[in-house]
CSV table of C-alpha atoms and ligand atoms in Angstrom, one decimal:
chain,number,residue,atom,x,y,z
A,1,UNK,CA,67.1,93.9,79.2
A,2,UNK,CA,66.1,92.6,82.5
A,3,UNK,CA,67.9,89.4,83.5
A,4,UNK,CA,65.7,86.3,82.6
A,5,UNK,CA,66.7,83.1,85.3
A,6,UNK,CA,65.5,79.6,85.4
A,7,UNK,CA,64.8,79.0,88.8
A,8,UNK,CA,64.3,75.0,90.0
A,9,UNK,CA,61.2,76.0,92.1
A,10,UNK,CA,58.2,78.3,92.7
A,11,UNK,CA,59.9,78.9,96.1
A,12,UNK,CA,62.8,79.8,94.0
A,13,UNK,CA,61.4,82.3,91.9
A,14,UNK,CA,59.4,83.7,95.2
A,15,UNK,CA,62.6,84.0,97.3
A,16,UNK,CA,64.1,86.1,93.9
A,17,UNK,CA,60.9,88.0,93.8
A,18,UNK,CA,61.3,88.9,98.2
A,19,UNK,CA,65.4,89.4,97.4
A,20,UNK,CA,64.7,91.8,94.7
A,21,UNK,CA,62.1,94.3,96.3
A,22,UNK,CA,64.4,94.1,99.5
A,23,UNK,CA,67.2,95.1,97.6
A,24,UNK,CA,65.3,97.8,95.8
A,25,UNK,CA,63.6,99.2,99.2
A,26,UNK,CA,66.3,98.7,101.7
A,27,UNK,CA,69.6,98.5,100.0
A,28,UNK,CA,70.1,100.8,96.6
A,29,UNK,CA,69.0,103.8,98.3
A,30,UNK,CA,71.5,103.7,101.1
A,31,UNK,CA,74.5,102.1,99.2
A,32,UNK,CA,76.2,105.4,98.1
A,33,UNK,CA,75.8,107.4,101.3
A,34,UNK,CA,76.8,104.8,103.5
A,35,UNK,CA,79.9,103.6,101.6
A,36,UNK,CA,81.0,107.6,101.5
A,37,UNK,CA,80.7,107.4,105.3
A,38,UNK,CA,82.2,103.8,105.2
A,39,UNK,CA,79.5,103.0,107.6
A,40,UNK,CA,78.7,99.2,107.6
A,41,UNK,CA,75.1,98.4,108.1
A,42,UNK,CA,74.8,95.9,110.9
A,43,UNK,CA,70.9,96.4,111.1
A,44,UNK,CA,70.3,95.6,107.5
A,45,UNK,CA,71.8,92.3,108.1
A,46,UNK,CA,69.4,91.6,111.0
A,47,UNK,CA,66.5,92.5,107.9
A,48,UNK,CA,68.4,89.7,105.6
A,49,UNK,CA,68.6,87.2,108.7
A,50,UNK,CA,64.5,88.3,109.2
A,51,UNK,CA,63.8,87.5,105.7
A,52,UNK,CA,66.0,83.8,105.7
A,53,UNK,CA,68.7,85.5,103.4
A,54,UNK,CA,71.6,84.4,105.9
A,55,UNK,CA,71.8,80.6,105.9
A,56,UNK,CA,70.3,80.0,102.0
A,57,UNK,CA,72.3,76.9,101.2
A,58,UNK,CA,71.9,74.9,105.0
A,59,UNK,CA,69.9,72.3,105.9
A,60,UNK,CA,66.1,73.6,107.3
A,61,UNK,CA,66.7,71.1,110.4
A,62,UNK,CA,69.3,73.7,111.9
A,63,UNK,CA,67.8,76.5,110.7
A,64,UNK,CA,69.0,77.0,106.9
A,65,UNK,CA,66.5,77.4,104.3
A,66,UNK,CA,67.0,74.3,102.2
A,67,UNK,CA,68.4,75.8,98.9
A,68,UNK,CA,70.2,74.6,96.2
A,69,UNK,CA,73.7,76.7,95.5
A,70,UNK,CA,72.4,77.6,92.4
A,71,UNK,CA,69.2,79.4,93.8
A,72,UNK,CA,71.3,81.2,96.7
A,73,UNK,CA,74.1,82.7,94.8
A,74,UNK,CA,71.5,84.2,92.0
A,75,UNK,CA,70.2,85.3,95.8
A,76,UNK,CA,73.7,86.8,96.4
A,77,UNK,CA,74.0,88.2,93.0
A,78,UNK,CA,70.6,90.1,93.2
A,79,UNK,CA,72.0,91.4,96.4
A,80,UNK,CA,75.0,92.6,94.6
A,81,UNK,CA,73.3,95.5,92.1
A,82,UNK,CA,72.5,97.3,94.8
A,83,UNK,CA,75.1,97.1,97.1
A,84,UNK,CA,78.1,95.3,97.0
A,85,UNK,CA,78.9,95.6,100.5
A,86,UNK,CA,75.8,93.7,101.3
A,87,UNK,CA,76.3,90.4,98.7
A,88,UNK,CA,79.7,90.2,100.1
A,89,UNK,CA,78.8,90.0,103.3
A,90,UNK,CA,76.2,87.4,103.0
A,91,UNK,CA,79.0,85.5,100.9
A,92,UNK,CA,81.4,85.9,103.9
A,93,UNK,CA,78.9,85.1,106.4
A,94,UNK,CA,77.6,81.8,105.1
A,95,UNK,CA,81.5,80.7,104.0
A,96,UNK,CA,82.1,81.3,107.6
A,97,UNK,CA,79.0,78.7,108.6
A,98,UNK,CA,80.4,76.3,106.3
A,99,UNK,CA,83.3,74.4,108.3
A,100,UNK,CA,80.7,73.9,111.4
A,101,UNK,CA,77.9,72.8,108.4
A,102,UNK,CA,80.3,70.5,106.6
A,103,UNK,CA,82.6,69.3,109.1
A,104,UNK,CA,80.9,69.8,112.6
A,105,UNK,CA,79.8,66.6,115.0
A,106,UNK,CA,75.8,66.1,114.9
A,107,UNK,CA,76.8,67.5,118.7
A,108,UNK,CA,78.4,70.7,117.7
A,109,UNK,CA,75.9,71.4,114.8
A,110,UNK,CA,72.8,71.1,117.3
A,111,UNK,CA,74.5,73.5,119.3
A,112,UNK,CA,75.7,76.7,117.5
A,113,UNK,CA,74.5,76.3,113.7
A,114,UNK,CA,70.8,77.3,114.3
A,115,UNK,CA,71.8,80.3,116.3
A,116,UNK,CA,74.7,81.1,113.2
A,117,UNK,CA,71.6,81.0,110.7
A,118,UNK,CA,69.4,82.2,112.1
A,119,UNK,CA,69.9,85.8,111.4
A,120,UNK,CA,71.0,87.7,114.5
A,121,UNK,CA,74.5,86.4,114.3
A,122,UNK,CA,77.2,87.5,111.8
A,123,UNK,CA,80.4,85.5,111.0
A,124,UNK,CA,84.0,86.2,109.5
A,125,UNK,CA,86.7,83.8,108.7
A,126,UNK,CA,90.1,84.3,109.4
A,127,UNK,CA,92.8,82.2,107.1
A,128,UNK,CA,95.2,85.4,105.6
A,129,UNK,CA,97.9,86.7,108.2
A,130,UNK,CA,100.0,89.6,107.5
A,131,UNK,CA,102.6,87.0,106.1
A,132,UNK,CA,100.6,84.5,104.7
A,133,UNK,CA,98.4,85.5,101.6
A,134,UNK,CA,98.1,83.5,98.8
A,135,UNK,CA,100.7,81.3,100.8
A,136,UNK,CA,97.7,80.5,103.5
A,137,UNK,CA,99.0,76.9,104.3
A,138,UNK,CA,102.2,78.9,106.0
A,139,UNK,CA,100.6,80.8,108.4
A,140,UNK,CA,102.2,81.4,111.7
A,141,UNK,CA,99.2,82.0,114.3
A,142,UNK,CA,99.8,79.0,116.9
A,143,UNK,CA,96.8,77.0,118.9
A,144,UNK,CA,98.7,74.9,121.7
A,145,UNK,CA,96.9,72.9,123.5
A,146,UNK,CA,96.1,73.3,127.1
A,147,UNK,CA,94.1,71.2,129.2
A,148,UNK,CA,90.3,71.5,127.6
A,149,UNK,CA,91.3,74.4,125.8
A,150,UNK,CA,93.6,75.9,122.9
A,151,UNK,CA,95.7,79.0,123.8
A,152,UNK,CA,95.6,81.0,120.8
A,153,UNK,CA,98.5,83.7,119.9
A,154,UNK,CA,98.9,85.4,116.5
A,155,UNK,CA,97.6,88.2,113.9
A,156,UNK,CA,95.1,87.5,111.4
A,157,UNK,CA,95.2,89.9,108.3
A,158,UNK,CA,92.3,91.5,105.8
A,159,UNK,CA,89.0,90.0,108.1
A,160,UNK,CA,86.3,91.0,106.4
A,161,UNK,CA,83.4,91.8,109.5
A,162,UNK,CA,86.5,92.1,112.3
A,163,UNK,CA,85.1,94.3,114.7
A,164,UNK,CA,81.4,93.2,114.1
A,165,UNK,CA,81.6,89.8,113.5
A,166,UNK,CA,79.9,87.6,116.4
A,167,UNK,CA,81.9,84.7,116.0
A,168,UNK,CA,85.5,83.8,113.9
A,169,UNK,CA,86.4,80.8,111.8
A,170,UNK,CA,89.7,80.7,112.7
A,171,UNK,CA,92.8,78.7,110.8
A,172,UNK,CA,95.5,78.3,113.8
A,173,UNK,CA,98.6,76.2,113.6
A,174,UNK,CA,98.5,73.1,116.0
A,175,UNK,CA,101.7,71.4,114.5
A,176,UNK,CA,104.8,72.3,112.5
A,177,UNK,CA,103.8,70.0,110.2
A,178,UNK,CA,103.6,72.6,107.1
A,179,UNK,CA,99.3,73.2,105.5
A,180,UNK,CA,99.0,69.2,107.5
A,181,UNK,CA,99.6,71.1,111.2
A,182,UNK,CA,96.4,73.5,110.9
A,183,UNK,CA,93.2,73.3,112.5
A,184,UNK,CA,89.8,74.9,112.4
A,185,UNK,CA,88.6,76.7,115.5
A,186,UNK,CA,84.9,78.4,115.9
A,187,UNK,CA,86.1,81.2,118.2
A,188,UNK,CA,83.2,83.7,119.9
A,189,UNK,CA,83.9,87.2,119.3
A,190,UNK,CA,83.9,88.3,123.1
A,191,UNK,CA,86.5,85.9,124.6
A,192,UNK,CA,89.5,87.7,126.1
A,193,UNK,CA,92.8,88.5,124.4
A,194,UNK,CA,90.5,88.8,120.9
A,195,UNK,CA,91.1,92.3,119.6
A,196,UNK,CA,90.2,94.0,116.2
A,197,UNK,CA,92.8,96.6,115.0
A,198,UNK,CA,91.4,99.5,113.3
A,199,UNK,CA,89.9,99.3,109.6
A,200,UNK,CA,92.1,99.7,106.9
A,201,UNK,CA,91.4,102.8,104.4
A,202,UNK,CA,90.3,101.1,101.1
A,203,UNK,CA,90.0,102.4,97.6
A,204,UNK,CA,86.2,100.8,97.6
A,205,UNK,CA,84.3,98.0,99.6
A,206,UNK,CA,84.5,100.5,101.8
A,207,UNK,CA,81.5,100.0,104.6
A,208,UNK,CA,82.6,96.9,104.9
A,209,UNK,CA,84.9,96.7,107.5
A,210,UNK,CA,88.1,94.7,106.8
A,211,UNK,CA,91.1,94.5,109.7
A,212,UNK,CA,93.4,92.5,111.4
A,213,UNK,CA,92.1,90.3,114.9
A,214,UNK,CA,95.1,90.3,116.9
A,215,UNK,CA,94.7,87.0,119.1
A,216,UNK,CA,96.5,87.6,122.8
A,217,UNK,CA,96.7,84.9,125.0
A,218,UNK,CA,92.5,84.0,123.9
A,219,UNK,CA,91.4,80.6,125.1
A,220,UNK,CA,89.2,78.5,123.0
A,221,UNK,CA,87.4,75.4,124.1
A,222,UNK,CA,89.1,72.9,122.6
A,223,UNK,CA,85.5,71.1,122.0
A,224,UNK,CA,85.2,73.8,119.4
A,225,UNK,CA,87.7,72.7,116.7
A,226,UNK,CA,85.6,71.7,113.7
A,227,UNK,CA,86.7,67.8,112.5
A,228,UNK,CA,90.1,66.6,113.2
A,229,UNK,CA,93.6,68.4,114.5
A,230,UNK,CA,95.5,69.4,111.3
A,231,UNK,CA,92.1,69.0,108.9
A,232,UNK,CA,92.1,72.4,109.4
A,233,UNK,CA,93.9,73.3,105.8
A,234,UNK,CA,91.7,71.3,104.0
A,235,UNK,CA,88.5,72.6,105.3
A,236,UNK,CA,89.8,75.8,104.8
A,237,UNK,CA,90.1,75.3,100.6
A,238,UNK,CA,87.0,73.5,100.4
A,239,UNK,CA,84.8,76.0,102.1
A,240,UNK,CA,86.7,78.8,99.7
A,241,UNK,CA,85.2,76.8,96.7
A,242,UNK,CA,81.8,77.8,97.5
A,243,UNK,CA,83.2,80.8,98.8
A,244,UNK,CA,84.6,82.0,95.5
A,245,UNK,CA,81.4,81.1,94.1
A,246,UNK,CA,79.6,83.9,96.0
A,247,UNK,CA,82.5,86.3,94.7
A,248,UNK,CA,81.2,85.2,91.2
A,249,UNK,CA,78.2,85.9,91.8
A,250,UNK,CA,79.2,89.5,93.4
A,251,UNK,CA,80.7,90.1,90.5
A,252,UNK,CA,77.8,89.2,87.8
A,253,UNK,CA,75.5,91.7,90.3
A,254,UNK,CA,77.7,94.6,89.9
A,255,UNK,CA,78.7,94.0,86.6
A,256,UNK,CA,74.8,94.1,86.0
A,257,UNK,CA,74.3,97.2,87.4
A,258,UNK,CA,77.1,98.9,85.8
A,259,UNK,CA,75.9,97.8,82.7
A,260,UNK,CA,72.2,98.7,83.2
A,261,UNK,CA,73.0,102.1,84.4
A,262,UNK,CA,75.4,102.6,81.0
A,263,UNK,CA,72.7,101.7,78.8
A,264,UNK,CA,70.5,103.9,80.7
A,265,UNK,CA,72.7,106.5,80.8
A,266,UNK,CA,73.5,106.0,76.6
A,267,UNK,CA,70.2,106.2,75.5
A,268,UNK,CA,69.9,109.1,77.3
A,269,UNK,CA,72.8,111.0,76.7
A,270,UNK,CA,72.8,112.8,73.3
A,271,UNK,CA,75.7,113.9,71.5
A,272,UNK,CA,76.1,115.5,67.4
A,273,UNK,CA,72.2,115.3,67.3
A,274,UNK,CA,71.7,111.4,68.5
A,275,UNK,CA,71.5,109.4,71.6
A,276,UNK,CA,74.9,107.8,72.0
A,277,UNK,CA,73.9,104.1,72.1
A,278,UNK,CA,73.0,104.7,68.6
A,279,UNK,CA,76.8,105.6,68.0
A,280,UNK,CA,78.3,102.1,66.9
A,281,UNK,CA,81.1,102.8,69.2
A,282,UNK,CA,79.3,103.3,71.8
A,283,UNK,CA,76.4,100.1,71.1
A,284,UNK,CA,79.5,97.5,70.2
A,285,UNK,CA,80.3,98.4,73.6
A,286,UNK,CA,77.5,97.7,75.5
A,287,UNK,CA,77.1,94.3,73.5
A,288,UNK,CA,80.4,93.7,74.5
A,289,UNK,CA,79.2,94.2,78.5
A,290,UNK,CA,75.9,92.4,78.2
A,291,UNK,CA,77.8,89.4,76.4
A,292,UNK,CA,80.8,89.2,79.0
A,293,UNK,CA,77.9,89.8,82.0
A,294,UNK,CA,75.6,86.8,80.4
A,295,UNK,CA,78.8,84.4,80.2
A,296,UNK,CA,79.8,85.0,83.5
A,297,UNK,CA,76.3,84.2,84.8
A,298,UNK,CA,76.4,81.0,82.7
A,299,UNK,CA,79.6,80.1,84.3
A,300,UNK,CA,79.1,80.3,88.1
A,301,UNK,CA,75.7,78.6,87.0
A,302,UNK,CA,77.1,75.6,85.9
A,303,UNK,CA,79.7,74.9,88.5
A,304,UNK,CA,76.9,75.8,91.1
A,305,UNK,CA,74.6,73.1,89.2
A,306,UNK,CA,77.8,70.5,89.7
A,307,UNK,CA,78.0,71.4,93.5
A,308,UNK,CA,74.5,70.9,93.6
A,309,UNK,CA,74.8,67.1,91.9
A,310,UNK,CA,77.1,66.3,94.4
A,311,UNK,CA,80.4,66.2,91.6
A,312,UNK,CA,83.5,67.9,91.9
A,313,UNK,CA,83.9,71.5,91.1
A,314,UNK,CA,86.9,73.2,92.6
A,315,UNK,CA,88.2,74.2,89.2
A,316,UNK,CA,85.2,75.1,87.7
A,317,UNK,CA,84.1,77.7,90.8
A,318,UNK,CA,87.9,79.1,90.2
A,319,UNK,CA,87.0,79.2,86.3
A,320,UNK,CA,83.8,81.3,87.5
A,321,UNK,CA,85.5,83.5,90.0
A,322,UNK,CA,88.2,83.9,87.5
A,323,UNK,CA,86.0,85.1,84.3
A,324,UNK,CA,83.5,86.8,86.7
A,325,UNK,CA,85.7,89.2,88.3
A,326,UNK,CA,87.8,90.1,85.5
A,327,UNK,CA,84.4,90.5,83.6
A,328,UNK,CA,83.4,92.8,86.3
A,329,UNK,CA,86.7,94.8,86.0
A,330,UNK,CA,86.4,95.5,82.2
A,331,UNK,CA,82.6,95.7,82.6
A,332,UNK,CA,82.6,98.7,84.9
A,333,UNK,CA,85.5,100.4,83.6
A,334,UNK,CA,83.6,100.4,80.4
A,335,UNK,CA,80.7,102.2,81.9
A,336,UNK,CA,82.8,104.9,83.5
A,337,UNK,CA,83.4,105.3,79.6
A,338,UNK,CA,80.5,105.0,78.0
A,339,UNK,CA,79.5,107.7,81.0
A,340,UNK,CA,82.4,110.3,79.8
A,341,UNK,CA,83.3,112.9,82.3
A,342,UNK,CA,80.7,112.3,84.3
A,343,UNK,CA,81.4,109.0,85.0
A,344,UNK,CA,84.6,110.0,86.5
A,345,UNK,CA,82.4,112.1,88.9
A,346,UNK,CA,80.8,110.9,92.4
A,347,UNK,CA,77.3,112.4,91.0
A,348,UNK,CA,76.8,108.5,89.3
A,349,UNK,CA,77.2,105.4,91.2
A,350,UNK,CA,79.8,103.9,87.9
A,351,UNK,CA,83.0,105.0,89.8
A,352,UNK,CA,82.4,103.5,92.8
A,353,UNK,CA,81.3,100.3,91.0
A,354,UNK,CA,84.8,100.2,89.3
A,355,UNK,CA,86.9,101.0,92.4
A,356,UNK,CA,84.5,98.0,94.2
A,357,UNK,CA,84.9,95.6,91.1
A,358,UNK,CA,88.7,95.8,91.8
A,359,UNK,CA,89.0,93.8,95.3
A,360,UNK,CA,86.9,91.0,93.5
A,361,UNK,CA,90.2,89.9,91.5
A,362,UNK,CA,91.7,89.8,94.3
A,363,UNK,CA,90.3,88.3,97.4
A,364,UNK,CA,89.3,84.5,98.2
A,365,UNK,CA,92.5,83.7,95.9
A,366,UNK,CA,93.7,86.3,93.6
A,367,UNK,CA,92.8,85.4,90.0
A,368,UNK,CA,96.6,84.5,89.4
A,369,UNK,CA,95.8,81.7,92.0
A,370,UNK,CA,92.8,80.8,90.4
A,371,UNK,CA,94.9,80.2,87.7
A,372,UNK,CA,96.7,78.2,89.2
A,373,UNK,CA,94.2,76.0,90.9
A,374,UNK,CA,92.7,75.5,87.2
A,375,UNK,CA,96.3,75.1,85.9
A,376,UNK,CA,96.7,72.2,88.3
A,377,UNK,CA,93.5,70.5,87.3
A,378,UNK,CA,94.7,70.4,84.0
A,379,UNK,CA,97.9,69.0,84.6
A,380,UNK,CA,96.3,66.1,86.7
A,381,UNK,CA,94.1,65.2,84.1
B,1,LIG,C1,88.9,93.8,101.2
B,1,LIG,C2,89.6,92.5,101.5
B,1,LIG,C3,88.9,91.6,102.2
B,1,LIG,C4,89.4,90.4,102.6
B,1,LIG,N1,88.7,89.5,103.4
B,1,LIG,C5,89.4,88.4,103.8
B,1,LIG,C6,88.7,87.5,104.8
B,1,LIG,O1,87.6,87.8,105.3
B,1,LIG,N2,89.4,86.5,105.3
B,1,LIG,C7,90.7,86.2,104.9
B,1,LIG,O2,91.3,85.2,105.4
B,1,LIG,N3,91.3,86.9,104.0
B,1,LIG,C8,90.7,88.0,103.4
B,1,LIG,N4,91.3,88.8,102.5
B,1,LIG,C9,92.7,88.5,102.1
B,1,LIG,C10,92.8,88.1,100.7
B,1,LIG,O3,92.3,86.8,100.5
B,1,LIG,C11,94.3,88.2,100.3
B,1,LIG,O4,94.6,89.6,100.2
B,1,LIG,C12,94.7,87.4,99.1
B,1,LIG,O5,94.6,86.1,99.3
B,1,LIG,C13,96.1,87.8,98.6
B,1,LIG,O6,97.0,87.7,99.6
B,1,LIG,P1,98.1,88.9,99.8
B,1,LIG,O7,97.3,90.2,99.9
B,1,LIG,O8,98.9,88.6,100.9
B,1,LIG,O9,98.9,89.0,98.5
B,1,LIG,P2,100.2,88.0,98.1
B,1,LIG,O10,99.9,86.6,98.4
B,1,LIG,O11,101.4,88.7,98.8
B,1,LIG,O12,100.3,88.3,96.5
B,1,LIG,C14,100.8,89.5,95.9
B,1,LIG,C15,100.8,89.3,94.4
B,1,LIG,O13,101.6,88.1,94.0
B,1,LIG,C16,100.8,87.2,93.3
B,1,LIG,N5,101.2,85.8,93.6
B,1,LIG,C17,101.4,85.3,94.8
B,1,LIG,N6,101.7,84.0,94.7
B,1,LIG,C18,101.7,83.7,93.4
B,1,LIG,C19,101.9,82.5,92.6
B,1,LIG,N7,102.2,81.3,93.2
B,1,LIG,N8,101.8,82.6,91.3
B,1,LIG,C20,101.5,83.7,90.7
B,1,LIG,N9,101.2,84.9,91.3
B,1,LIG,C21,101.3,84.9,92.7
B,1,LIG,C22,99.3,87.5,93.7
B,1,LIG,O14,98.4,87.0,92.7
B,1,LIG,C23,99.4,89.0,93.9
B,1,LIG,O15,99.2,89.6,92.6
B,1,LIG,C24,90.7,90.0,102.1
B,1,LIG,C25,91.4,91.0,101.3
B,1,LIG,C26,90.9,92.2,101.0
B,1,LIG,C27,91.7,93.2,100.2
């Protein structure tokens, strides 16, 4: 059943049209070779920055193309059946604009957001440290001021893009004063003392490189700390709810294509004279996929749609992320199922899917923290 949207625009419906054929001819066929080879593919995100795919939801007056949230993560999603590694890293990239977007001076925006959308530059945002995971507002790496600069010292943990990245987001302690004494810097990837530790070996995700930055002595004009010293935390949690709405929407992607390539696969596949969709077992199943796939959809949709409207929806993108990714977990392990054996083997893409649909329920807040962001919301009333 091929995935019916309503878009707001033509320009819309155009820009799904453009995202699908580039994800068809540029992505899908290199996604399983290059994630064997954990090779990350810097040159296909100079193609996405070519076609406008790399600052969606930013104003067009610094370079952004003007979108509604609801139109770029269906963007991100599209992006995400073919190659996870892709979607992700346009999610990353445009979390990593949003501090300077949201919380920049008119001055500071004029001056680095056009060049951060517009297509040659890639970004990466550092809040996790080796100590400080779901704990983020206890993180250790100090920013002491200096004269016109900050003096940076610390590790930063899991960066997604370390090592490629052409500028960080960086969260940095400026005061003891607990999540209160952090502040947002927007550090260039070449200064001094900046080093990227090797990758770490994953189970999936795997061209995507994810490692520590250890920061050594690096000095960072102080003119580019986005808003106000010890602002930092809170910027940090607002730009991961739109963040986790991009994971949503990675998730809905390759939970579509794990479900596409099962029912493929099960009409197919015959077994005691019929093809195996026709085995109740089997079809139940499948509904089961397309139903949990559809409601996901619905769900990053709608808190999208309220981000859009200008309303609050911190819980509802941690709802989406929540019942997205978990959808995405059951949804591919399913396919390896409905794919016997040989889903099990490397010959079809449904393994990979599943070890990829794993890291989903875990990063930008594990889905017990989502929990409790939703939990909290409830409380409050
Ligand atoms: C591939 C990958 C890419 C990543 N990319 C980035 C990135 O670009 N930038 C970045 O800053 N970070 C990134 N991360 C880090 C990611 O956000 C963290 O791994 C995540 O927030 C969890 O932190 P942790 O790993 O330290 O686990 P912990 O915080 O140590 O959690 C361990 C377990 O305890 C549970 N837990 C912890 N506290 C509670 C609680 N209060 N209630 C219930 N359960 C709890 C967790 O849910 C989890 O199951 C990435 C991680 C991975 C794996």
């Amino acid at each position: 059943m091929p995935v019916e949207r309503a878009l707001p625009t033509a320009e819309a419906a155009e820009l799904l049209e453009l995202t699908r054929d580039l994800a068809a001819r540029e992505l899908a066929p290199r996604a399983a070779e290059m994630e064997a080879a954990s090779e990350f593919p810097r040159e296909l995100f100079r193609v996405l920055g070519k076609a406008g795919l790399l600052g969606l939801p930013y104003p067009e007056e610094y370079g952004g193309g003007g979108q509604p949230y609801e139109v770029y993560l269906q963007v991100v999603e599209e992006l995400a059946s073919a190659w996870l590694t892709v979607a992700e890293g346009v999610s990353v990239h445009t979390l990593s604009c949003f501090p300077l977007a949201a919380y920049g001076t008119e001055e500071q925006k004029a001056r680095w957001l056009p060049d951060m959308l517009g297509g040659d530059l890639l970004g990466a945002y550092c809040l996790s440290e080796p100590e400080s995971g779901s704990d983020a507002g206890s993180l250790t790496t100090r920013a002491v001021r200096d004269g016109d600069d900050y003096v940076v010292n610390g590790t930063k943990a899991w960066v997604t893009h370390a090592g490629v990245a052409d500028f960080y987001n960086l969260m940095a302690r400026t005061s003891d004063d607990g999540p209160r004494g952090i502040s947002t810097l927007l550090v260039p990837a070449d200064l001094a003392g900046l080093e990227s530790q090797p990758p770490e070996r994953k189970m999936g995700l795997k061209s995507s490189p994810t490692a520590q930055i250890v920061f050594a002595g690096v000095r960072v004009q102080a003119e580019r700390r986005l808003g106000a010293e010890g602002e930092g935390f809170a910027i940090a949690l607002s730009a991961l709810d739109g963040g986790r709405l991009g994971i949503a929407a990675c998730a809905v992607g390759l939970a579509q294509a794990a479900l596409d390539a099962a029912v493929d696969y099960a009409r197919g596949r015959r077994q005691f004279g019929s093809a195996i969709i026709d085995f109740q077992g089997v079809s139940f199943l499948l509904a089961d996929m397309a139903t949990g796939v559809a409601a996901a959809r619905a769900l990053y949709l709608d808190a999208a749609r309220r981000r859009d409207a200008g309303r609050p929806y911190g819980p509802q993108a941690a709802m989406a992320k929540l019942f997205a990714t978990d959808t995405a977990m059951k949804v591919t392990t399913d396919a390896v199922q409905v794919f016997g054996g040989y889903g099990y083997t490397t010959d079809y893409p449904v393994e990979r899917y599943m070890r990829e649909a794993k890291v989903l329920q875990i990063f930008e807040g594990t889905n017990q923290i989502q929990r409790l962001v939703i939990g909290r919301a409830l409380a409050k009333g």
